Coordinates of C-alpha atoms in Angstrom, one line a residue:
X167 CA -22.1 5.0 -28.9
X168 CA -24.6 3.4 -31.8
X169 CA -24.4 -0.1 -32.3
X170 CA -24.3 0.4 -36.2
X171 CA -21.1 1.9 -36.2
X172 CA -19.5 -1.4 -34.5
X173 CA -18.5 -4.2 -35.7
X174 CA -20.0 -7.4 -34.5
X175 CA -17.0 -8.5 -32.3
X176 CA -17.3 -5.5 -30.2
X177 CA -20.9 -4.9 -30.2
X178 CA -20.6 -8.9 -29.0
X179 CA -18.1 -7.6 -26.0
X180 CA -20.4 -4.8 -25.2
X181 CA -23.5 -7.0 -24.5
X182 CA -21.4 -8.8 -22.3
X183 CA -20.3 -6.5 -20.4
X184 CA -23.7 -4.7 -19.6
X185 CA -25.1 -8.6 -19.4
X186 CA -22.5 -9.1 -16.6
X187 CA -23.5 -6.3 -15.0
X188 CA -27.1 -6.5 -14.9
X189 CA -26.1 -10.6 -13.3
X190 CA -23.8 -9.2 -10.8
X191 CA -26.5 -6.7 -9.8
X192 CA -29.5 -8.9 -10.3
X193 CA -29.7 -11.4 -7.0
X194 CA -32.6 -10.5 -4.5
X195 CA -31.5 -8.9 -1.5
X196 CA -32.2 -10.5 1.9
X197 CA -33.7 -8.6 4.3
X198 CA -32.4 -6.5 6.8
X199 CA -33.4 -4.8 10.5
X200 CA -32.1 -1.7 9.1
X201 CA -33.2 0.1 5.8
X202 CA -31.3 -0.8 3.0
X203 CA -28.4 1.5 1.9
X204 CA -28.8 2.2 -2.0
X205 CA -25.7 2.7 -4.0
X206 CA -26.1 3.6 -7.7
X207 CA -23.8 3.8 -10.3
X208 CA -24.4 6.7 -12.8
X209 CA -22.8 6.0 -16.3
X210 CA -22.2 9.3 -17.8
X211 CA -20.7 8.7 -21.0
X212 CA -21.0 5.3 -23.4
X213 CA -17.3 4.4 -23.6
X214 CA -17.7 3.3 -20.0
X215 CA -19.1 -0.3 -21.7
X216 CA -16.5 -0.4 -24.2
X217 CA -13.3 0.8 -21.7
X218 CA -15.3 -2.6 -19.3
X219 CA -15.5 -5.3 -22.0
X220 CA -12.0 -4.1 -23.1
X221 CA -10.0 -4.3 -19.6
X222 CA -12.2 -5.2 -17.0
X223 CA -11.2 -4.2 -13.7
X224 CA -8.6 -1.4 -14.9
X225 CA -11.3 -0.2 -17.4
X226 CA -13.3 0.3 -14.7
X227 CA -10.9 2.1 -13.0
X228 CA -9.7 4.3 -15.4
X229 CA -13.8 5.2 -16.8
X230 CA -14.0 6.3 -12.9
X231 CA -10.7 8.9 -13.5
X232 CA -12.1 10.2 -16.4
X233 CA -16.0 11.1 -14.7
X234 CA -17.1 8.9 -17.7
X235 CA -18.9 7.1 -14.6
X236 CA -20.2 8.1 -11.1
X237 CA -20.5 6.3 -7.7
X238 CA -22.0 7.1 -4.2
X239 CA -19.4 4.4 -2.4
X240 CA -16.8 2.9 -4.5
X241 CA -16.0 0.9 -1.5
X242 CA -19.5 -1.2 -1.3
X243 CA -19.4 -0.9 -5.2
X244 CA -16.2 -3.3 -4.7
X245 CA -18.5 -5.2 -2.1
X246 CA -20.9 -5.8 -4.6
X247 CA -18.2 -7.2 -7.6
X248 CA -16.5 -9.3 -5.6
X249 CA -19.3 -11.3 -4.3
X250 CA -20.9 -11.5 -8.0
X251 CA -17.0 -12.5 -9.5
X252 CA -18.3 -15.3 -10.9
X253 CA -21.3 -13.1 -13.4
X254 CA -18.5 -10.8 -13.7
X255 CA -15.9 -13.1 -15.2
X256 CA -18.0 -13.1 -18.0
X257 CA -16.0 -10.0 -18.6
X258 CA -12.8 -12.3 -20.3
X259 CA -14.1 -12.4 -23.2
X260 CA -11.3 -13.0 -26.5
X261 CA -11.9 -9.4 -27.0
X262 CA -11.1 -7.8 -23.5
X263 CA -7.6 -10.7 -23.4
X264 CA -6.6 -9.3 -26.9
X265 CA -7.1 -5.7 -25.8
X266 CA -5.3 -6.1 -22.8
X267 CA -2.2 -7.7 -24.4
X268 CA -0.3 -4.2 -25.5
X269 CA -1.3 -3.2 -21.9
X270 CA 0.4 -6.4 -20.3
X271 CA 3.7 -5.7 -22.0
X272 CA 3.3 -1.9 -21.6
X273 CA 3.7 -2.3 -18.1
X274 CA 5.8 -5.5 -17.5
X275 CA 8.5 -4.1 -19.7
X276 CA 9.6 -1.4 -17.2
X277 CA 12.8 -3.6 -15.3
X278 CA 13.7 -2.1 -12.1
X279 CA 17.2 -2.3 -13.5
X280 CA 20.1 0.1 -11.4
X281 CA 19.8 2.7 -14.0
X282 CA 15.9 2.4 -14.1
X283 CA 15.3 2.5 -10.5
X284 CA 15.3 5.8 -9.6
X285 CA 13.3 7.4 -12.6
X286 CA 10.8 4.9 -11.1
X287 CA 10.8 5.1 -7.9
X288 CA 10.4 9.5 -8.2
X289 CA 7.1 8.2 -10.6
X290 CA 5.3 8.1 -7.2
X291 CA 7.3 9.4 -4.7
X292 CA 8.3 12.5 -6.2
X293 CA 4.8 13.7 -6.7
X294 CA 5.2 16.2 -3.7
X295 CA 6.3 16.2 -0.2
X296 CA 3.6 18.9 0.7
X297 CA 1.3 16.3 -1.6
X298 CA 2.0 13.7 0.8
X299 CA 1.9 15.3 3.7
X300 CA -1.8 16.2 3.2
X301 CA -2.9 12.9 4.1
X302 CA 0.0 11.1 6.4
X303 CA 0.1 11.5 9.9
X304 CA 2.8 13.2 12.3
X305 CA 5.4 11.1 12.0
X306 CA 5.1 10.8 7.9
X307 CA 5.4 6.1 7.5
X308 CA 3.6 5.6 4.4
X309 CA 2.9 2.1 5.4
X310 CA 0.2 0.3 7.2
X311 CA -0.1 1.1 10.8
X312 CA -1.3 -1.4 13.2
X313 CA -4.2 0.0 15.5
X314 CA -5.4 -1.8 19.1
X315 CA -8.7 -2.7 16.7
X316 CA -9.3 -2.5 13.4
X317 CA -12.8 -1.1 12.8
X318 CA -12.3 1.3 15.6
X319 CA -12.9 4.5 13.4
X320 CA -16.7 3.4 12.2
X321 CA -19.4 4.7 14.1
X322 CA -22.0 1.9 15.4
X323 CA -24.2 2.3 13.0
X324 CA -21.9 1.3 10.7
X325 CA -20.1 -1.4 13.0
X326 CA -24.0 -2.9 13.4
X327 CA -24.3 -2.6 9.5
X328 CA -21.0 -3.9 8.8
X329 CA -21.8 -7.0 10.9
X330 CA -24.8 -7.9 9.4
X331 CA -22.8 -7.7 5.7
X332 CA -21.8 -11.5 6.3
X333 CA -25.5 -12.8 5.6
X334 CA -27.5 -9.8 4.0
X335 CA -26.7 -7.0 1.4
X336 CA -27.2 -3.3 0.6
X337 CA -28.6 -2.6 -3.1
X338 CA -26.8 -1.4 -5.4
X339 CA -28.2 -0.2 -8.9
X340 CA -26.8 1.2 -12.1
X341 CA -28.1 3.6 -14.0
X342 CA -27.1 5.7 -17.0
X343 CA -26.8 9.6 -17.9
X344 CA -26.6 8.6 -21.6
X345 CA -29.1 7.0 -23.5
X346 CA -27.0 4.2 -25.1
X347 CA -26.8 1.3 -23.3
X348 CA -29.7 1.3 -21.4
X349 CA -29.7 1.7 -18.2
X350 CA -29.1 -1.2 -15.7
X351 CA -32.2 -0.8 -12.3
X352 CA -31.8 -4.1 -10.9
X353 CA -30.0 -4.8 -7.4
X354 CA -27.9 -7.0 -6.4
X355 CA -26.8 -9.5 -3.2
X356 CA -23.5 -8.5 -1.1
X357 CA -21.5 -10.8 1.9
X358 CA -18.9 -9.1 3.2
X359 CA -17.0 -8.7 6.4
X360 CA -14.1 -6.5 7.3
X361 CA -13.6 -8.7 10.5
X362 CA -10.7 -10.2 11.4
X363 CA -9.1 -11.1 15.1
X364 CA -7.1 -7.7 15.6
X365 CA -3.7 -8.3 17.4
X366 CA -3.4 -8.1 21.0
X367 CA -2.2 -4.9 22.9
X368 CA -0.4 -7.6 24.7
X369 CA 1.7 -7.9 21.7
X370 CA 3.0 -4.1 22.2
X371 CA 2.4 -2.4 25.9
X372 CA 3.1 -5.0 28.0
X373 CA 6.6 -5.2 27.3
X374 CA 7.1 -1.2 26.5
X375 CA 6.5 -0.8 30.2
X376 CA 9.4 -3.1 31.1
X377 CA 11.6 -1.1 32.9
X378 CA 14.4 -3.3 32.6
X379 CA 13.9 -3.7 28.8
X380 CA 16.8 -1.9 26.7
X381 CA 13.9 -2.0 24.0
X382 CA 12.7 1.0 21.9
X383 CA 10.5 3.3 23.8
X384 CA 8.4 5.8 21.9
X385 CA 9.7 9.5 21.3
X386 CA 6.8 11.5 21.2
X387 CA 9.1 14.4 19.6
X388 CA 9.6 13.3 16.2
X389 CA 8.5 15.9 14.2
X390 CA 6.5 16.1 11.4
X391 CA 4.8 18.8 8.7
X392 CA 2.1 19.6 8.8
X393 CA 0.4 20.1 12.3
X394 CA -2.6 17.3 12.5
X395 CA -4.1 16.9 15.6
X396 CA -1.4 16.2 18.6
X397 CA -0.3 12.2 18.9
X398 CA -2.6 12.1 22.4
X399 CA -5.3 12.7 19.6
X400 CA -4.2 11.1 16.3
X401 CA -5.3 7.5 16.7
X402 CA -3.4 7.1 12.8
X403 CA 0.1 8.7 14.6
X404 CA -0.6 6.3 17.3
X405 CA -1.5 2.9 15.0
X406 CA 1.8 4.4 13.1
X407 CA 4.0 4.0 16.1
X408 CA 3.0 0.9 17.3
X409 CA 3.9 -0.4 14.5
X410 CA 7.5 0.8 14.2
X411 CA 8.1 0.0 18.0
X412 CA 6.6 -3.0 16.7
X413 CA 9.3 -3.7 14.3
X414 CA 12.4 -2.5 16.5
X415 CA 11.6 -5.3 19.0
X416 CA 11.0 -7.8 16.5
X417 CA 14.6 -6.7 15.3
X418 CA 15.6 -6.5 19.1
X419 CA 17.9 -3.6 18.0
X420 CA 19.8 -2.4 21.3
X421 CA 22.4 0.1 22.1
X422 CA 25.5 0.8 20.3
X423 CA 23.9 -0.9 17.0
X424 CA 24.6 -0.5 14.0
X425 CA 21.4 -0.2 11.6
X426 CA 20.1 -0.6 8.0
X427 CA 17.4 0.6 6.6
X428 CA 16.6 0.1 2.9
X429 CA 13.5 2.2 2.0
X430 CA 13.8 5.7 3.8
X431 CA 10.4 7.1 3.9
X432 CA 10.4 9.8 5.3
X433 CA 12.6 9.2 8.4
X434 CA 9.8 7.8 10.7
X435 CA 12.1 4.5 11.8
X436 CA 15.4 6.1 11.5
X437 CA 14.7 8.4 13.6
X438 CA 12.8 6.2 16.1
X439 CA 15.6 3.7 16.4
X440 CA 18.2 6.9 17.1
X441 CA 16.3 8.5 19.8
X442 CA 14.7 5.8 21.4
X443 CA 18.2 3.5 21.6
X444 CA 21.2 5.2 23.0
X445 CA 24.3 4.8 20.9
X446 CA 22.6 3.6 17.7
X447 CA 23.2 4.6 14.3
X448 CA 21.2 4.3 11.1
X449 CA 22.0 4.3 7.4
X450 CA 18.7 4.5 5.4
X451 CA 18.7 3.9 1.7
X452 CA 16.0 6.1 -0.9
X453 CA 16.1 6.8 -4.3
X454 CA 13.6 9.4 -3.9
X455 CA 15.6 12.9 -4.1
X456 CA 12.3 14.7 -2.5
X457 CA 12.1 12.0 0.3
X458 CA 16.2 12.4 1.1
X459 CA 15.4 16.2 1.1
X460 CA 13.1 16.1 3.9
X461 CA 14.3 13.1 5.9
X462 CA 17.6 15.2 6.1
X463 CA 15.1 18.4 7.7
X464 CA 14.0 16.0 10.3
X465 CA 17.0 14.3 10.7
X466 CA 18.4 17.8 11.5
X467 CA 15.4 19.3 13.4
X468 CA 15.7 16.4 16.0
X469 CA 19.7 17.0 17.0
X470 CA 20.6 13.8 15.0
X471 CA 22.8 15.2 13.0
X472 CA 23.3 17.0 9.3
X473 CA 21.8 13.5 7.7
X474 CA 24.9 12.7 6.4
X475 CA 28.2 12.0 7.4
X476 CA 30.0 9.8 9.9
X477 CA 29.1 12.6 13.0
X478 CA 25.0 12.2 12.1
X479 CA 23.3 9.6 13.7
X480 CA 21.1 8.8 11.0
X481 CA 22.7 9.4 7.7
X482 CA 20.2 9.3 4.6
X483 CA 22.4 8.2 0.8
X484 CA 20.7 8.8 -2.4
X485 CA 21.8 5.4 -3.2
X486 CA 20.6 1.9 -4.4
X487 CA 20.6 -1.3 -2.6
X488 CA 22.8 -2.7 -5.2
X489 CA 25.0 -0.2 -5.0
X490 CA 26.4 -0.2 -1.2
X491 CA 30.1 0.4 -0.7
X492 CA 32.6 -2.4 -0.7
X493 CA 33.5 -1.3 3.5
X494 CA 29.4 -2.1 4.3
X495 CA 30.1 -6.0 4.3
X496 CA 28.7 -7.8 7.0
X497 CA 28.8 -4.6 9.1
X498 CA 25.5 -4.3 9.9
X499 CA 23.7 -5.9 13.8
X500 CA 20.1 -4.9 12.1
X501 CA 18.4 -4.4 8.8
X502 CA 14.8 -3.2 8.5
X503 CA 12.9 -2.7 5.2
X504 CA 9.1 -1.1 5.7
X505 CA 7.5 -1.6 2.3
X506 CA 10.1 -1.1 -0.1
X507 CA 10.6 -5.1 -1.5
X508 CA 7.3 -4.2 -3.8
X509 CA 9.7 -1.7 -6.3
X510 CA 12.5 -4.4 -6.1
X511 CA 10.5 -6.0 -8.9
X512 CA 10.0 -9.6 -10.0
X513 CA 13.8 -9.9 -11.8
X514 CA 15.5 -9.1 -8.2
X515 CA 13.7 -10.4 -5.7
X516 CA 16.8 -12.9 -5.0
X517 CA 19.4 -9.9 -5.7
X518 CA 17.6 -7.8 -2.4
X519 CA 18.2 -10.7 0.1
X520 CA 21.4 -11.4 -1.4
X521 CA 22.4 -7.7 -0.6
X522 CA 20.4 -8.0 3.0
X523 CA 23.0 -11.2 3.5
X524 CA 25.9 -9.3 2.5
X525 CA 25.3 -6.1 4.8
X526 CA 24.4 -8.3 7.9
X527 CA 26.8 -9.7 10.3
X528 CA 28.0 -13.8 10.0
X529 CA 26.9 -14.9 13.2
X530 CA 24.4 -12.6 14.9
X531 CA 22.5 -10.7 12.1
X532 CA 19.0 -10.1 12.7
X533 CA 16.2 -8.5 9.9
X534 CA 12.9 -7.5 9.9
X535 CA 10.4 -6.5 6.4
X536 CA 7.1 -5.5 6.2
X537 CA 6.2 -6.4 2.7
X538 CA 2.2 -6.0 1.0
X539 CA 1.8 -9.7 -0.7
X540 CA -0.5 -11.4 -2.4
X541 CA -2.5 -15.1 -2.0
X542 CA -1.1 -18.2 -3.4
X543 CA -4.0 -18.7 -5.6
X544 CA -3.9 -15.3 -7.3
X545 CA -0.5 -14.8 -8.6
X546 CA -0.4 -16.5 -11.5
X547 CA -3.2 -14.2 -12.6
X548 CA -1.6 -11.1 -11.0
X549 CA 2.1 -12.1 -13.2
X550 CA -0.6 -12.7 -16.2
X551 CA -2.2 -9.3 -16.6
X552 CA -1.8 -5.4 -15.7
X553 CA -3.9 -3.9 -13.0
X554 CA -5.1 -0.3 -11.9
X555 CA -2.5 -0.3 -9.0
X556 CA 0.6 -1.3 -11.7
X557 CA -0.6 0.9 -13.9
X558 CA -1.7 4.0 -12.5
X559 CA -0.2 4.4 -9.2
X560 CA 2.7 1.9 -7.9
X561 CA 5.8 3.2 -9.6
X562 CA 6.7 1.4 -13.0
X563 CA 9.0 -1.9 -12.3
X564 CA 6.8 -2.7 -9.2
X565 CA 5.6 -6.1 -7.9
X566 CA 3.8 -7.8 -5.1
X567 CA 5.3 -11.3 -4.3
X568 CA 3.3 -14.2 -2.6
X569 CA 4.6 -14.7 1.1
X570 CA 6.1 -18.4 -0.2
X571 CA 7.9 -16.3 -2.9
X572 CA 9.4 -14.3 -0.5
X573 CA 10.9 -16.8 2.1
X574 CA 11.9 -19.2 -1.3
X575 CA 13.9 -16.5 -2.8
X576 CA 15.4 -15.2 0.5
X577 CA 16.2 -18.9 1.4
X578 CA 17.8 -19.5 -2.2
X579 CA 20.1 -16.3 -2.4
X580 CA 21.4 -16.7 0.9
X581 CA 22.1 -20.3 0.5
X582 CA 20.1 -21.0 3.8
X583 CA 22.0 -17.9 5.7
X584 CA 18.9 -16.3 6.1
X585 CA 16.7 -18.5 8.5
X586 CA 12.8 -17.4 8.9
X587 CA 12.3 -16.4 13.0
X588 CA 8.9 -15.4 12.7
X589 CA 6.1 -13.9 10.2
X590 CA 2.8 -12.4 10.6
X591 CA 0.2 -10.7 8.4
X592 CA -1.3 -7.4 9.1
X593 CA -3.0 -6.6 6.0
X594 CA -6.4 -6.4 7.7
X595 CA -5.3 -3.4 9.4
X596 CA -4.0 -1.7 6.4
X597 CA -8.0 -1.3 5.3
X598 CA -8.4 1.2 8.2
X599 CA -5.1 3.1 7.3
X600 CA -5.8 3.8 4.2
X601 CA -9.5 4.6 5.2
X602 CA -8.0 7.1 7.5
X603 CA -5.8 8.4 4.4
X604 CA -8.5 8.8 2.5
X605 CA -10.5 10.8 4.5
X606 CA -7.6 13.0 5.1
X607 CA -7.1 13.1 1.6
X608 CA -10.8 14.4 0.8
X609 CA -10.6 17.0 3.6
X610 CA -7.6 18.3 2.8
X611 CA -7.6 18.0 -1.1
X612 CA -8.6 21.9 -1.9
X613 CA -6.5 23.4 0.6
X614 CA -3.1 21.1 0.5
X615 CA -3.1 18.8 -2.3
X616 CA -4.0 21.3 -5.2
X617 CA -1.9 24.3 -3.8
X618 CA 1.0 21.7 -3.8
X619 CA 0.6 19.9 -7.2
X620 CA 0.3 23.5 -8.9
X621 CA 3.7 24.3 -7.2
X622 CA 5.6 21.5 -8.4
X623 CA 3.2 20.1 -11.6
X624 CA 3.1 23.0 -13.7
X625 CA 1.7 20.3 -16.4
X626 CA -1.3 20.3 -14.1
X627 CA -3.3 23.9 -15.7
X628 CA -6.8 22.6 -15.5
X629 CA -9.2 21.5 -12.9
X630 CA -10.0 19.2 -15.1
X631 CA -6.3 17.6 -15.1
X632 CA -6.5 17.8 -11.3
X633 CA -10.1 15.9 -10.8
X634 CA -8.6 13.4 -12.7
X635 CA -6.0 13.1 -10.2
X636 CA -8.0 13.8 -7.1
X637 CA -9.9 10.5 -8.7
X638 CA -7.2 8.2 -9.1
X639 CA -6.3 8.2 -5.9
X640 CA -9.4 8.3 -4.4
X641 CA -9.9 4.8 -6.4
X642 CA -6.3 3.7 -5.4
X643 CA -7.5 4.1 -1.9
X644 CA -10.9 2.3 -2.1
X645 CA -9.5 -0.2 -4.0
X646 CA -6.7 -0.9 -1.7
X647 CA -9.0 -1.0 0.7
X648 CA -11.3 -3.4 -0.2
X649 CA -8.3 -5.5 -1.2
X650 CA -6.9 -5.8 2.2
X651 CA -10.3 -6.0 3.9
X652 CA -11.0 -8.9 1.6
X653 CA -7.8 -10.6 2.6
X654 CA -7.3 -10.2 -1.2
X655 CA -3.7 -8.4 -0.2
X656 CA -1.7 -9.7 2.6
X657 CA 0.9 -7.4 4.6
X658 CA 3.3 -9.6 6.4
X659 CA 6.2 -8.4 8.4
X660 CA 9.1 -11.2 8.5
X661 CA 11.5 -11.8 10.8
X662 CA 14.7 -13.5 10.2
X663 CA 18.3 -14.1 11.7
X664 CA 21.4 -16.6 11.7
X665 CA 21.5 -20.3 12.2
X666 CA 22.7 -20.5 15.7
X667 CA 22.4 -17.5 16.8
X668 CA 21.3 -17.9 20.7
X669 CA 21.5 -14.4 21.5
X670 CA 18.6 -13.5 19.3
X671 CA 16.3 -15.2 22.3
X672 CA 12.9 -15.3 21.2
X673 CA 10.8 -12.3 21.1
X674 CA 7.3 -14.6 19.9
X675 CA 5.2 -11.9 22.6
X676 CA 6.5 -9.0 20.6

């Protein structure tokens, strides 16, 4: 791009945002016992600098979708920015907050209203079952698993390295493929740790080997497309089932109950709770008409039923959380919602517990969500602006509450009905789950993901279209990643029940 075709104002932005880069990249490293891992950034066309000073963080983002920049490890690239936040805030400039007004608004405007929801919710979920089944495990949870430690998957080289992140840095330079702006050769300092206490197997096998516990135990038969390596070998399937088991005792669901699930998936819980608790049935909520489809082709493959119908034991509806029947009032012993409260958007946060009340039983009902949040401090920025995940990959209407949002609303719309048992955060170990996607992504991508995107995406005729894609979510992964590793993104699973209600117990160990 030549300067003398710009006006001032945006030449201005443009210095500032190659400035800020060349600050955030500019602090000597400190030294290391192993040799310093170099990652470069190659700009390959100019209107990376403008698509920066214009939206920051999402015009990063979208520059890396479009090839209009390159990176060896987008992952220590995040490293890198978010220990040098404070050069790179030099990035809000008045020109990047006015061009990132219309984007605001553009995004914000998209309620999750009843007749919205669904066309939102098939924006992501609807891509492709085949799609997604290139990169889940088994048992198909799109959600974070929780594994026995987190940073189990890195080799020691990397564990050693990794360690060392909390004092000393890798360089990281920038360089261009263009000739206009110059290229950026300086490095840059990096802290970071992915550490974090992992959470105790005593939290999940002691109590699974109970024999006089009527709790869930793991059926190893739930099937799933495609073929991945067996459970015994799939530490992802593994980490995946914890977690549900995880869930079911934190819910303490036990024979003969009754069950709600709002947020299908693609069966993974439902089916869990119907095969691993005699007498139990499950109605699960989507809106996702590809997700019922397949649930339903579990369902049925597992002899629990058609998927619908009073005679199934897990019956799937194609239906809204607002809209449950009249008869479902405060019929329900359990309700369990895995990552669905971030598409109830912002506008209905109280209108989801108020349903959850409803559904639930006056005396004894008991509830369990897993929910991705964010920090306290960050959420007046996050309401503020649009990012890459809003925008490009969590279905339109979605929105990440704080953890204090979440038990305020639940508290207000139940009028106190709803009492907080227990909560705890597992983000930390969504880093490694969606490290683990990714890699499955990238293996798989030629021979899954593209044959199943042409089938269903007909929109998709170049490669070109499809390396866009292919990028996106390889950012949405990284990104994600580094969020959660950062403790940037929270994921806390929340237990609640009845005032007074003494046969709950206390399941604190589980």
């Amino acid at each position: 791009m030549s300067r003398s075709y710009v006006p001032a104002f945006v030449s201005s932005a443009l210095n500032k945002a190659q400035q800020a880069l060349v600050d955030a990249t500019s602090a000597p490293l400190c030294s290391l016992s192993e040799t310093a891992v170099i990652r470069q950034l190659t700009v390959r066309n100019p209107t990376f600098w403008l698509r920066v000073a214009a939206m920051g963080d999402l015009g990063f983002a979208e520059a890396y979708m479009y090839g209009e920049v390159e990176c060896d490890d987008l992952i220590r690239v995040f490293m890198v920015f978010l220990r040098n936040s404070e050069q790179l805030s030099a990035l809000g400039s008045g020109f990047s907050r006015f061009l990132r007004i219309p984007q605001k608004y553009a995004g914000a405007r998209i309620v999750n209203t009843i007749t919205n929801a669904r066309s939102n919710i098939s924006a992501h979920y609807d891509i492709s079952n085949a799609m997604f089944m290139g990169f889940l495990s088994k048992d198909m949870t799109y959600s974070s698993a929780i594994f026995p430690e987190l940073d189990g998957d890195l080799d020691p080289i990397a564990k050693k390295l990794q360690m060392q992140l909390g004092n000393c840095s890798p360089a990281t330079h920038v360089t261009s493929a263009t000739t206009s702006p110059p290229a950026l050769d300086d490095t840059s300092s990096l802290s970071s740790s992915s550490s974090s206490t992992a959470l105790g197997e005593v939290l999940f096998d002691k109590k699974s080997t109970d024999k006089k516990s009527t709790r869930a135990k793991p059926d190893t038969d739930i099937i799933g497309l495609p073929e991945h390596a067996s459970e015994e070998e799939d530490p992802l399937y593994q980490a995946q089932m914890r977690k549900l088991r995880h869930i079911i005792r934190k819910a303490d669901i036990r024979p003969g109950h009754r069950v709600l699930e709002i947020g299908s998936g693609w069966g993974s819980m439902s089916m869990l709770i119907a095969t691993s608790i005699p007498g139990t049935t499950v109605d699960t909520l989507t809106l996702s008409v590809q997700q019922a489809a397949l649930a339903r082709e579990r369902i049925r493959a597992a002899g629990l039923g058609l998927g619908y119908g009073e005679a199934s034991r897990v019956r799937v509806h194609l239906m809204d959380y607002r809209a449950m029947p009249a008869e479902w009032e405060g019929k329900f012993d359990r309700v369990v919602s895995i990552e669905m409260i971030e598409a109830v958007g912002q506008e209905y946060l109280g209108t989801y517990w108020e349903k959850i009340d409803w559904a639930l039983k006056k005396d004894t009902g008991v509830g369990v969500i897993q929910g991705i949040t964010l920090p306290e401090a960050r959420f007046d920025a996050y309401v503020r602006e649009l990012d890459f995940i809003r925008k490009w990959v969590l279905f339109p209407g979605g929105f990440l509450p704080t953890f204090a949002l979440l038990v305020e609303t639940m508290t207000r719309a139940s009028h106190g009905r709803l009492v907080v048992e227990s909560a705890s955060n597992i983000g930390p170990h969504y880093a490694r789950t969606l490290r683990d996607w990714r890699e499955r992504f990238e293996a798989r991508f030629e021979d899954i993901v593209v044959p199943a995107l042409k089938a269903e995406h007909q929109e998709l005729t170049t490669r070109e279209d499809i390396e866009v894609f292919r990028r996106k979510w390889i950012f949405y992964y990284a990104y994600c990643e580094i969020g959660f590793t950062a403790r940037l993104l929270g994921d806390h699973i929340i237990t609640f029940t009845r005032e007074g209600n003494v046969d709950y117990g206390c399941q604190v160990f589980e």
